[in-house]
Short mmCIF file of N, CA and C in Angstrom, two decimals:
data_model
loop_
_atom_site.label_atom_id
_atom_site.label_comp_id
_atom_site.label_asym_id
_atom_site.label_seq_id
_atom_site.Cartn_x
_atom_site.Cartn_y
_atom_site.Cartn_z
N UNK A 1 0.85 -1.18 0.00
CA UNK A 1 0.00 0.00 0.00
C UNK A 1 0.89 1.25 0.00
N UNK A 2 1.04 2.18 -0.94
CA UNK A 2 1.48 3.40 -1.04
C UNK A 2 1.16 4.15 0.29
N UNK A 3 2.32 5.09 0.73
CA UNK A 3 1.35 5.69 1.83
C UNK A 3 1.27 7.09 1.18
N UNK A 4 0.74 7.31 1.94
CA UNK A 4 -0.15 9.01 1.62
C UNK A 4 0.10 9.85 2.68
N UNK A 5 1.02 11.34 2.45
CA UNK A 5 1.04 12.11 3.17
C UNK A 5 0.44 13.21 2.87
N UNK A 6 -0.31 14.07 4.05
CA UNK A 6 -1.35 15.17 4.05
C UNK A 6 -0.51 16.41 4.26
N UNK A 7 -0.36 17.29 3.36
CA UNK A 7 0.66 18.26 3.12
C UNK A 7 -0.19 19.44 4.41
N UNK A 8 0.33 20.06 4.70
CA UNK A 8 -0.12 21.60 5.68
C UNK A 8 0.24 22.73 4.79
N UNK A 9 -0.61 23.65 4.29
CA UNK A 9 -0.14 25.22 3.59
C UNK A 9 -0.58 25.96 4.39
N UNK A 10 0.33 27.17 4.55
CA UNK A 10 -0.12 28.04 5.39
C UNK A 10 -0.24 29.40 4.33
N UNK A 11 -1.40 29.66 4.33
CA UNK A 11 -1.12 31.09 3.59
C UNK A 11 -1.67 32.07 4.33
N UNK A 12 -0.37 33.20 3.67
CA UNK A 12 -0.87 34.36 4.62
C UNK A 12 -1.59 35.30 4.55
N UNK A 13 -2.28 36.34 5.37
CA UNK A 13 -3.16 36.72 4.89
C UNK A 13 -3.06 37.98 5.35
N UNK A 14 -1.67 38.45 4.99
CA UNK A 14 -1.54 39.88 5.00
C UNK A 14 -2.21 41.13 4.12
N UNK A 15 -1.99 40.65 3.25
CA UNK A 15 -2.78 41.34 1.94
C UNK A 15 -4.42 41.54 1.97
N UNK A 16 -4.87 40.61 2.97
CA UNK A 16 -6.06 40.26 2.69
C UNK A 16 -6.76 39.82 1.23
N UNK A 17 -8.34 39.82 0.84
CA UNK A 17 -8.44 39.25 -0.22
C UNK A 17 -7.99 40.15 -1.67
N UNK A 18 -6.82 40.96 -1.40
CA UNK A 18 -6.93 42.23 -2.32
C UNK A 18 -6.65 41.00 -3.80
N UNK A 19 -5.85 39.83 -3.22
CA UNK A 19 -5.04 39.77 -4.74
C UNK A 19 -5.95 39.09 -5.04
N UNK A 20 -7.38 38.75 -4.76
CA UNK A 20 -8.15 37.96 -5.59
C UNK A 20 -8.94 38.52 -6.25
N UNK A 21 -8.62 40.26 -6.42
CA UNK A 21 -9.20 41.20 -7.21
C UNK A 21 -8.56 41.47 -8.53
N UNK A 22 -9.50 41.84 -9.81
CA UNK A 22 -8.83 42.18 -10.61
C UNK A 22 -7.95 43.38 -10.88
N UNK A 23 -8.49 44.55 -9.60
CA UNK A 23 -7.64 45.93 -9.59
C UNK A 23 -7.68 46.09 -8.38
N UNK A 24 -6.56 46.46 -7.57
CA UNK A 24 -6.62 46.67 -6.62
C UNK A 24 -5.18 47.72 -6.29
N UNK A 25 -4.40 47.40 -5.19
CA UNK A 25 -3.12 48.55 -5.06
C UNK A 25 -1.80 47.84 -5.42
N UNK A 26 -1.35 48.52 -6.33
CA UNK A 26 -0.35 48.16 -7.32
C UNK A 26 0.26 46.74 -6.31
N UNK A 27 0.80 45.61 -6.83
CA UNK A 27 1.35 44.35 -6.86
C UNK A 27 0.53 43.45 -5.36
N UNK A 28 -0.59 44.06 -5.18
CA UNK A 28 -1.22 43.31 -4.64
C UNK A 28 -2.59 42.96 -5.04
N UNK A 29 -2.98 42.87 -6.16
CA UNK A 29 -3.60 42.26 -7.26
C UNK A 29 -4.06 40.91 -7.56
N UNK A 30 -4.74 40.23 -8.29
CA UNK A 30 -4.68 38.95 -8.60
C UNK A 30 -3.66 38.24 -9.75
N UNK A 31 -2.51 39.48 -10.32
CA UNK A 31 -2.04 39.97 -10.87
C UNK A 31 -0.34 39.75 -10.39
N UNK A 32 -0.21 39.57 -8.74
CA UNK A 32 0.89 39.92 -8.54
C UNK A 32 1.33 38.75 -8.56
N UNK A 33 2.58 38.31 -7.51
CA UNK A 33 3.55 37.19 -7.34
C UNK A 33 2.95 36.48 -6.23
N UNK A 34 2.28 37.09 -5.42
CA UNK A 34 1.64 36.80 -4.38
C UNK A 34 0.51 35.53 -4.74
N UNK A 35 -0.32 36.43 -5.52
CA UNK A 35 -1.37 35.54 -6.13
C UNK A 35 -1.09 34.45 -6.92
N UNK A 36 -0.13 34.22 -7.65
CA UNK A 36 0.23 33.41 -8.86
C UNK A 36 1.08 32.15 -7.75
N UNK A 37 1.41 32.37 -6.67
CA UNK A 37 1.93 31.56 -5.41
C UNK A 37 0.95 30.62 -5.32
N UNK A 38 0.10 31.63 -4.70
CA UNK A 38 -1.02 30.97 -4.30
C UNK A 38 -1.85 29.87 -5.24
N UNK A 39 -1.78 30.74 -6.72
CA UNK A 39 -2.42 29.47 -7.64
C UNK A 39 -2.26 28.53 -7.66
N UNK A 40 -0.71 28.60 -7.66
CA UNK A 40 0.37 27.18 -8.36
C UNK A 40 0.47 26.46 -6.94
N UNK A 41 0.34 26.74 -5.53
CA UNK A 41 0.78 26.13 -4.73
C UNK A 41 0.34 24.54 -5.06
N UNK A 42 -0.98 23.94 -4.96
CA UNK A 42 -1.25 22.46 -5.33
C UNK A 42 -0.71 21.86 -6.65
N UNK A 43 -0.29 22.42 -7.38
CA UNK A 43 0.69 22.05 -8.47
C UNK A 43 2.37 21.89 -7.84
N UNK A 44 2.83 22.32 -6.96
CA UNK A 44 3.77 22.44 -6.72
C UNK A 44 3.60 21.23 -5.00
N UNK A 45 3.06 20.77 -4.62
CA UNK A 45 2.75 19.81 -3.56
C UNK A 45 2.57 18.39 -4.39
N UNK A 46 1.84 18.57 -5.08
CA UNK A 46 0.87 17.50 -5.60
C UNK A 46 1.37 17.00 -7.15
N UNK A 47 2.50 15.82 -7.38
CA UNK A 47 3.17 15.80 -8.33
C UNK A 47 2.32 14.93 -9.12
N UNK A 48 2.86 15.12 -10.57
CA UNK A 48 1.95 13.87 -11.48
C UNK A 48 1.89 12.66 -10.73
N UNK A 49 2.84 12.37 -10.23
CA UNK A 49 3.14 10.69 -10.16
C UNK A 49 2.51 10.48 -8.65
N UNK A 50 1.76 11.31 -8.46
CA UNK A 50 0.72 11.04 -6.97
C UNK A 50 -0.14 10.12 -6.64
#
């Protein structure tokens, strides 16, 4: 049996929900580095070969 480990993300929530806006205050956007983190995080946990 493969085992299975349950990953923990912590995200922060300094920004609040600004970056899940399409305009908001310059690089805190949905737009910024912040946000695009956040997208990719389960791509970056969770490999093909899972």
């Amino acid at each position: 049996m493969k085992k299975f480990r349950q990953p923990v993300v912590a995200v922060s929530y300094g920004a609040g929900p600004l970056w899940l806006l399409d305009e908001g205050y310059v690089g805190l956007d949905k737009h910024s580095k912040t946000a695009k983190n956040v997208a990719d995080i389960f791509n970056k946990i969770y490999t093909s070969d899972a």
